[in-house]
Amino acid sequence: MEQLNDLSDPQLIRKSIEAVLRLANTFKEQNGRVPVLMEVCGSHTMAFAKSGIKKRLKEHVRLIAGPGCPVCVTDQKSIDAMIKLTEGPKRIICTFGDMMRVPGSNFSLMEAKTEGKDIRVVYSPLDSIKIAEENPDQEVIFLGIGFETTIPILALTVHEAQKKELKNYSIWMTTKLVEPVLRVLLSSEDVNIDGFLLPGHVSVVMGKKNYEFLVEGFQMPGVITGFETIELLSGIYKILQLLIDKKVSIINDYKYVVKDEGNPVAQNLIKKYFDFHDEAWRGMSVISKSGLGFKREYAQFDAKRKFKVNVGEPRKTKCRCGEIIRGLITPEECVLFNKSCTPLRPIGPCMVSTEGTCAAYYQYMREV
Amino acid sequence: MCLAVPAKVISIEEEKALVDVMGARMYAGIIFVPGVKINDYILLHAGQAMTIVDEKFAKESIEEWRILINGTAE
Ligand code: SF4
Ligand code: SF4
């Protein structure tokens, strides 16, 4: 795709930064302060840090990272429960790699594996179906974390398990939805945001209509943005333009990837197997109907119904990931950052995940 | 977690396609992109194609951006 090479044209990037700075100044003259934008998606946080945009715009546009990494928003108790789940007899636990090093109250999945538990990292949840077929006398459980991007693939996996009539397969659903958490963020008094850079990949599945509530309920503008440097800058530019013109709407600035209506095949498959469930978010407690879980008729694939796991209240640490994912503090404000908490010895998920805000700051934003 | 990688479709077999991801060949599920054709670019997430990249829109969006920034199309 030749034209996509243009996205890294350095001259265009320089001009784009100048254009963004011009608008940021206009906003500042109008409002007497810098604009505050939240990038909801963890991949955006990483891309912003990596491209240098976050540093370059620091004094002009406040970019705050939001709750858009499925690993980071997983509540401590849920992590403890997943680790506890590995303790049962004849079990194979399958997971995405990012979950392995996330510390629970006592240890991580990685440490559980070292102690001999059968825990396997898979690239796709569908790979865990194969493992279930090959191990009929074991229970195979997939740790189903993820947002709207991943949920259709979980639905597809259940579809396969059903087709193959697997009796030893289930998914531990801890999925999260973008809309409910943004509603909670916008309703809380301590969060002040002028606009949103909306997640490119979630939007592939859900489409632009998924964000109309921002306009209707909160008079909040948003731009669906891609991940290249130019696309990030274009997203900021467009949102600043909306703010300056005092227009409230949602712009799809990632049209070549995101269709306005989303992906209907994926949406239908999700609806077939799952319905809304309450989910606990790190640092935000339980948000009603903020995730998807199995419908009753598919209970045989629901690991939460199949296996009873009881865990106590998690051990308190000084980790402030709960505030990080609400955009209340930056990683440098956590006393553990870059001291006892580093990617090699992470204390919270925001330092573990490849899209975690603390990991992004550690890699690209540290002052040396 | 949600990393998506672009891939080019080489051949199609029922519910999967042979794709090229930066020189590496692999299979990807295509159940979510029913209209996919050979030579299309798709975005993969966890082994599944989630969307077809629209070349026309890709071209338009970069042009639109150039014009916005430069005041002219170069
Ligand atoms: S695509 Fe969604 S889940 Fe993935 S990093 Fe972005 S917001 Fe998070
Ligand atoms: S630096 Fe570490 S301990 Fe502090 S908030 Fe981030 S992940 Fe948690």
Short mmCIF file of N, CA and C in Angstrom, two decimals, chain A residues 1 3 6-7 9 15-16 19 70-71 96 98 123-124 126 145 149-150 152-153 156 201 204-205 230 234 237-238 255-257 259 263 265-266 354-355, chain B residues 1-5 15 26 31-34 41 43-48 50-59 61-62 64-66 68-70 74:
data_model
loop_
_atom_site.label_atom_id
_atom_site.label_comp_id
_atom_site.label_asym_id
_atom_site.label_seq_id
_atom_site.Cartn_x
_atom_site.Cartn_y
_atom_site.Cartn_z
N MET A 1 0.85 -1.19 0.00
CA MET A 1 0.00 0.00 0.00
C MET A 1 0.88 1.24 0.00
N GLN A 3 0.39 4.40 -0.63
CA GLN A 3 0.00 5.68 -0.02
C GLN A 3 0.21 5.68 1.50
N ASP A 6 3.29 7.31 2.87
CA ASP A 6 3.26 8.76 3.05
C ASP A 6 3.03 9.14 4.51
N LEU A 7 2.47 8.21 5.27
CA LEU A 7 2.14 8.52 6.66
C LEU A 7 3.38 8.81 7.49
N ASP A 9 6.08 10.47 6.23
CA ASP A 9 6.82 11.55 5.57
C ASP A 9 7.21 12.63 6.60
N LYS A 15 5.13 19.70 9.57
CA LYS A 15 4.06 20.67 9.31
C LYS A 15 2.82 20.38 10.15
N SER A 16 2.56 19.10 10.36
CA SER A 16 1.39 18.72 11.15
C SER A 16 1.54 19.19 12.59
N ALA A 19 0.85 22.80 12.75
CA ALA A 19 -0.60 23.06 12.64
C ALA A 19 -1.30 22.80 13.97
N PRO A 70 -6.84 -3.70 28.27
CA PRO A 70 -7.61 -4.73 28.98
C PRO A 70 -6.86 -5.34 30.16
N VAL A 71 -5.54 -5.39 30.06
CA VAL A 71 -4.76 -5.95 31.16
C VAL A 71 -4.78 -4.99 32.35
N PHE A 96 -3.54 -15.04 26.90
CA PHE A 96 -2.69 -14.16 26.10
C PHE A 96 -1.42 -13.86 26.91
N ASP A 98 0.31 -11.25 27.56
CA ASP A 98 0.35 -10.08 28.44
C ASP A 98 -0.06 -10.36 29.88
N TYR A 123 -1.58 -17.48 20.98
CA TYR A 123 -1.66 -16.27 20.17
C TYR A 123 -3.12 -15.93 19.91
N SER A 124 -3.93 -16.97 19.72
CA SER A 124 -5.36 -16.76 19.48
C SER A 124 -6.14 -17.69 20.40
N LEU A 126 -8.52 -19.36 19.63
CA LEU A 126 -8.85 -20.57 18.88
C LEU A 126 -7.80 -21.66 19.05
N ILE A 145 -9.86 -12.22 28.61
CA ILE A 145 -9.89 -10.78 28.87
C ILE A 145 -9.91 -10.04 27.53
N THR A 149 -12.69 -5.31 20.75
CA THR A 149 -11.85 -5.83 19.67
C THR A 149 -11.71 -7.34 19.77
N THR A 150 -11.57 -7.82 20.98
CA THR A 150 -11.27 -9.23 21.21
C THR A 150 -12.54 -10.06 21.41
N PRO A 152 -15.38 -10.46 19.80
CA PRO A 152 -15.89 -11.29 18.69
C PRO A 152 -15.08 -12.57 18.52
N ILE A 153 -13.79 -12.49 18.80
CA ILE A 153 -12.95 -13.68 18.63
C ILE A 153 -13.26 -14.70 19.73
N LEU A 156 -16.36 -16.35 18.53
CA LEU A 156 -16.02 -17.31 17.49
C LEU A 156 -15.46 -18.60 18.10
N HIS A 201 -9.16 0.35 17.07
CA HIS A 201 -9.50 -1.06 16.88
C HIS A 201 -10.85 -1.45 17.45
N VAL A 204 -13.34 -0.61 14.90
CA VAL A 204 -13.47 -1.53 13.77
C VAL A 204 -14.69 -2.42 13.99
N VAL A 205 -14.87 -2.87 15.23
CA VAL A 205 -15.98 -3.77 15.54
C VAL A 205 -17.27 -2.97 15.77
N ILE A 230 1.24 10.63 11.82
CA ILE A 230 0.38 11.61 11.13
C ILE A 230 -1.07 11.47 11.58
N SER A 234 -3.32 14.25 13.22
CA SER A 234 -4.56 14.63 12.55
C SER A 234 -5.74 14.52 13.53
N TYR A 237 -5.58 17.48 15.85
CA TYR A 237 -5.93 18.69 15.10
C TYR A 237 -7.45 18.80 14.96
N LYS A 238 -8.05 17.68 14.54
CA LYS A 238 -9.50 17.74 14.28
C LYS A 238 -10.30 17.98 15.55
N LYS A 255 -11.14 6.26 8.43
CA LYS A 255 -12.13 5.67 7.54
C LYS A 255 -11.64 4.48 6.73
N TYR A 256 -10.35 4.46 6.43
CA TYR A 256 -9.91 3.35 5.58
C TYR A 256 -9.84 2.03 6.35
N VAL A 257 -10.01 2.12 7.65
CA VAL A 257 -10.00 0.91 8.48
C VAL A 257 -11.34 0.73 9.21
N LYS A 259 -15.27 1.28 9.46
CA LYS A 259 -16.51 1.63 8.76
C LYS A 259 -17.45 2.26 9.79
N ASN A 263 -18.37 -3.63 12.30
CA ASN A 263 -18.37 -4.92 11.63
C ASN A 263 -19.60 -5.73 12.06
N VAL A 265 -20.86 -8.59 11.13
CA VAL A 265 -20.69 -10.04 11.38
C VAL A 265 -20.22 -10.23 12.82
N ALA A 266 -19.25 -9.43 13.21
CA ALA A 266 -18.70 -9.54 14.56
C ALA A 266 -19.77 -9.17 15.60
N THR A 354 1.94 -4.44 27.30
CA THR A 354 2.59 -3.78 26.17
C THR A 354 1.88 -2.47 25.82
N GLU A 355 0.68 -2.26 26.36
CA GLU A 355 0.00 -0.99 26.14
C GLU A 355 -0.20 -0.20 27.43
N MET B 1 -2.07 -5.68 23.72
CA MET B 1 -3.13 -6.71 23.70
C MET B 1 -3.89 -6.70 22.40
N CYS B 2 -4.28 -5.48 21.97
CA CYS B 2 -5.12 -5.41 20.78
C CYS B 2 -4.32 -5.08 19.56
N LEU B 3 -3.06 -5.40 19.58
CA LEU B 3 -2.25 -5.08 18.41
C LEU B 3 -2.87 -5.65 17.16
N ALA B 4 -2.98 -4.81 16.15
CA ALA B 4 -3.49 -5.29 14.88
C ALA B 4 -2.37 -5.18 13.86
N VAL B 5 -2.20 -6.22 13.06
CA VAL B 5 -1.14 -6.17 12.05
C VAL B 5 -1.75 -6.24 10.65
N GLU B 15 -12.98 -20.65 5.30
CA GLU B 15 -13.00 -19.70 6.42
C GLU B 15 -11.63 -19.14 6.76
N MET B 26 1.28 -16.78 6.62
CA MET B 26 0.55 -17.50 7.66
C MET B 26 -0.92 -17.57 7.31
N ILE B 31 -13.66 -15.10 8.77
CA ILE B 31 -15.11 -15.18 8.97
C ILE B 31 -15.74 -13.78 9.18
N PHE B 32 -14.96 -12.83 9.72
CA PHE B 32 -15.51 -11.50 9.98
C PHE B 32 -15.45 -10.55 8.78
N VAL B 33 -14.79 -11.01 7.71
CA VAL B 33 -14.69 -10.14 6.52
C VAL B 33 -15.18 -10.89 5.29
N PRO B 34 -16.50 -11.10 5.21
CA PRO B 34 -17.05 -11.96 4.17
C PRO B 34 -16.71 -11.52 2.74
N TYR B 41 -5.90 -5.87 1.46
CA TYR B 41 -5.17 -5.75 2.73
C TYR B 41 -6.18 -5.89 3.86
N LEU B 43 -6.68 -6.21 8.35
CA LEU B 43 -6.04 -6.02 9.65
C LEU B 43 -6.32 -7.24 10.50
N LEU B 44 -5.27 -7.83 11.06
CA LEU B 44 -5.41 -9.04 11.86
C LEU B 44 -5.35 -8.72 13.35
N HIS B 45 -6.23 -9.34 14.09
CA HIS B 45 -6.14 -9.27 15.55
C HIS B 45 -6.29 -10.70 16.06
N ALA B 46 -5.32 -11.16 16.82
CA ALA B 46 -5.31 -12.53 17.34
C ALA B 46 -5.68 -13.57 16.27
N GLY B 47 -5.06 -13.43 15.12
CA GLY B 47 -5.23 -14.44 14.08
C GLY B 47 -6.47 -14.31 13.23
N GLN B 48 -7.30 -13.32 13.49
CA GLN B 48 -8.52 -13.12 12.71
C GLN B 48 -8.47 -11.80 11.95
N MET B 50 -10.11 -8.61 10.97
CA MET B 50 -11.23 -7.88 11.56
C MET B 50 -11.81 -6.83 10.61
N THR B 51 -11.02 -6.41 9.61
CA THR B 51 -11.52 -5.41 8.67
C THR B 51 -10.67 -5.42 7.41
N ILE B 52 -11.29 -4.99 6.32
CA ILE B 52 -10.54 -4.85 5.06
C ILE B 52 -10.11 -3.39 4.96
N VAL B 53 -8.83 -3.19 4.70
CA VAL B 53 -8.33 -1.82 4.59
C VAL B 53 -8.76 -1.26 3.23
N ASP B 54 -9.39 -0.11 3.26
CA ASP B 54 -9.96 0.47 2.06
C ASP B 54 -8.94 1.42 1.42
N GLU B 55 -8.36 0.99 0.29
CA GLU B 55 -7.28 1.77 -0.33
C GLU B 55 -7.74 3.15 -0.78
N LYS B 56 -8.98 3.22 -1.23
CA LYS B 56 -9.50 4.49 -1.72
C LYS B 56 -9.55 5.51 -0.58
N PHE B 57 -10.08 5.07 0.55
CA PHE B 57 -10.16 5.96 1.71
C PHE B 57 -8.77 6.29 2.25
N ALA B 58 -7.86 5.33 2.17
CA ALA B 58 -6.50 5.57 2.67
C ALA B 58 -5.89 6.72 1.89
N LYS B 59 -6.04 6.67 0.59
CA LYS B 59 -5.49 7.68 -0.29
C LYS B 59 -6.15 9.03 -0.01
N SER B 61 -7.66 10.07 2.67
CA SER B 61 -7.42 10.68 3.98
C SER B 61 -6.06 11.36 4.02
N ILE B 62 -5.08 10.76 3.37
CA ILE B 62 -3.75 11.40 3.38
C ILE B 62 -3.76 12.66 2.51
N GLU B 64 -6.40 14.57 1.93
CA GLU B 64 -7.19 15.55 2.67
C GLU B 64 -6.32 16.23 3.72
N TRP B 65 -5.50 15.43 4.37
CA TRP B 65 -4.63 15.94 5.43
C TRP B 65 -3.57 16.88 4.86
N ARG B 66 -2.96 16.46 3.72
CA ARG B 66 -1.98 17.32 3.06
C ARG B 66 -2.57 18.69 2.73
N LEU B 68 -5.14 20.16 4.06
CA LEU B 68 -5.44 20.89 5.29
C LEU B 68 -4.19 21.59 5.84
N ILE B 69 -3.09 20.87 5.79
CA ILE B 69 -1.85 21.38 6.37
C ILE B 69 -1.16 22.38 5.45
N ASN B 70 -1.13 22.04 4.15
CA ASN B 70 -0.38 22.87 3.21
C ASN B 70 -1.20 23.96 2.55
N GLU B 74 0.18 18.47 -2.81
CA GLU B 74 1.49 18.51 -3.46
C GLU B 74 1.57 17.48 -4.56
#
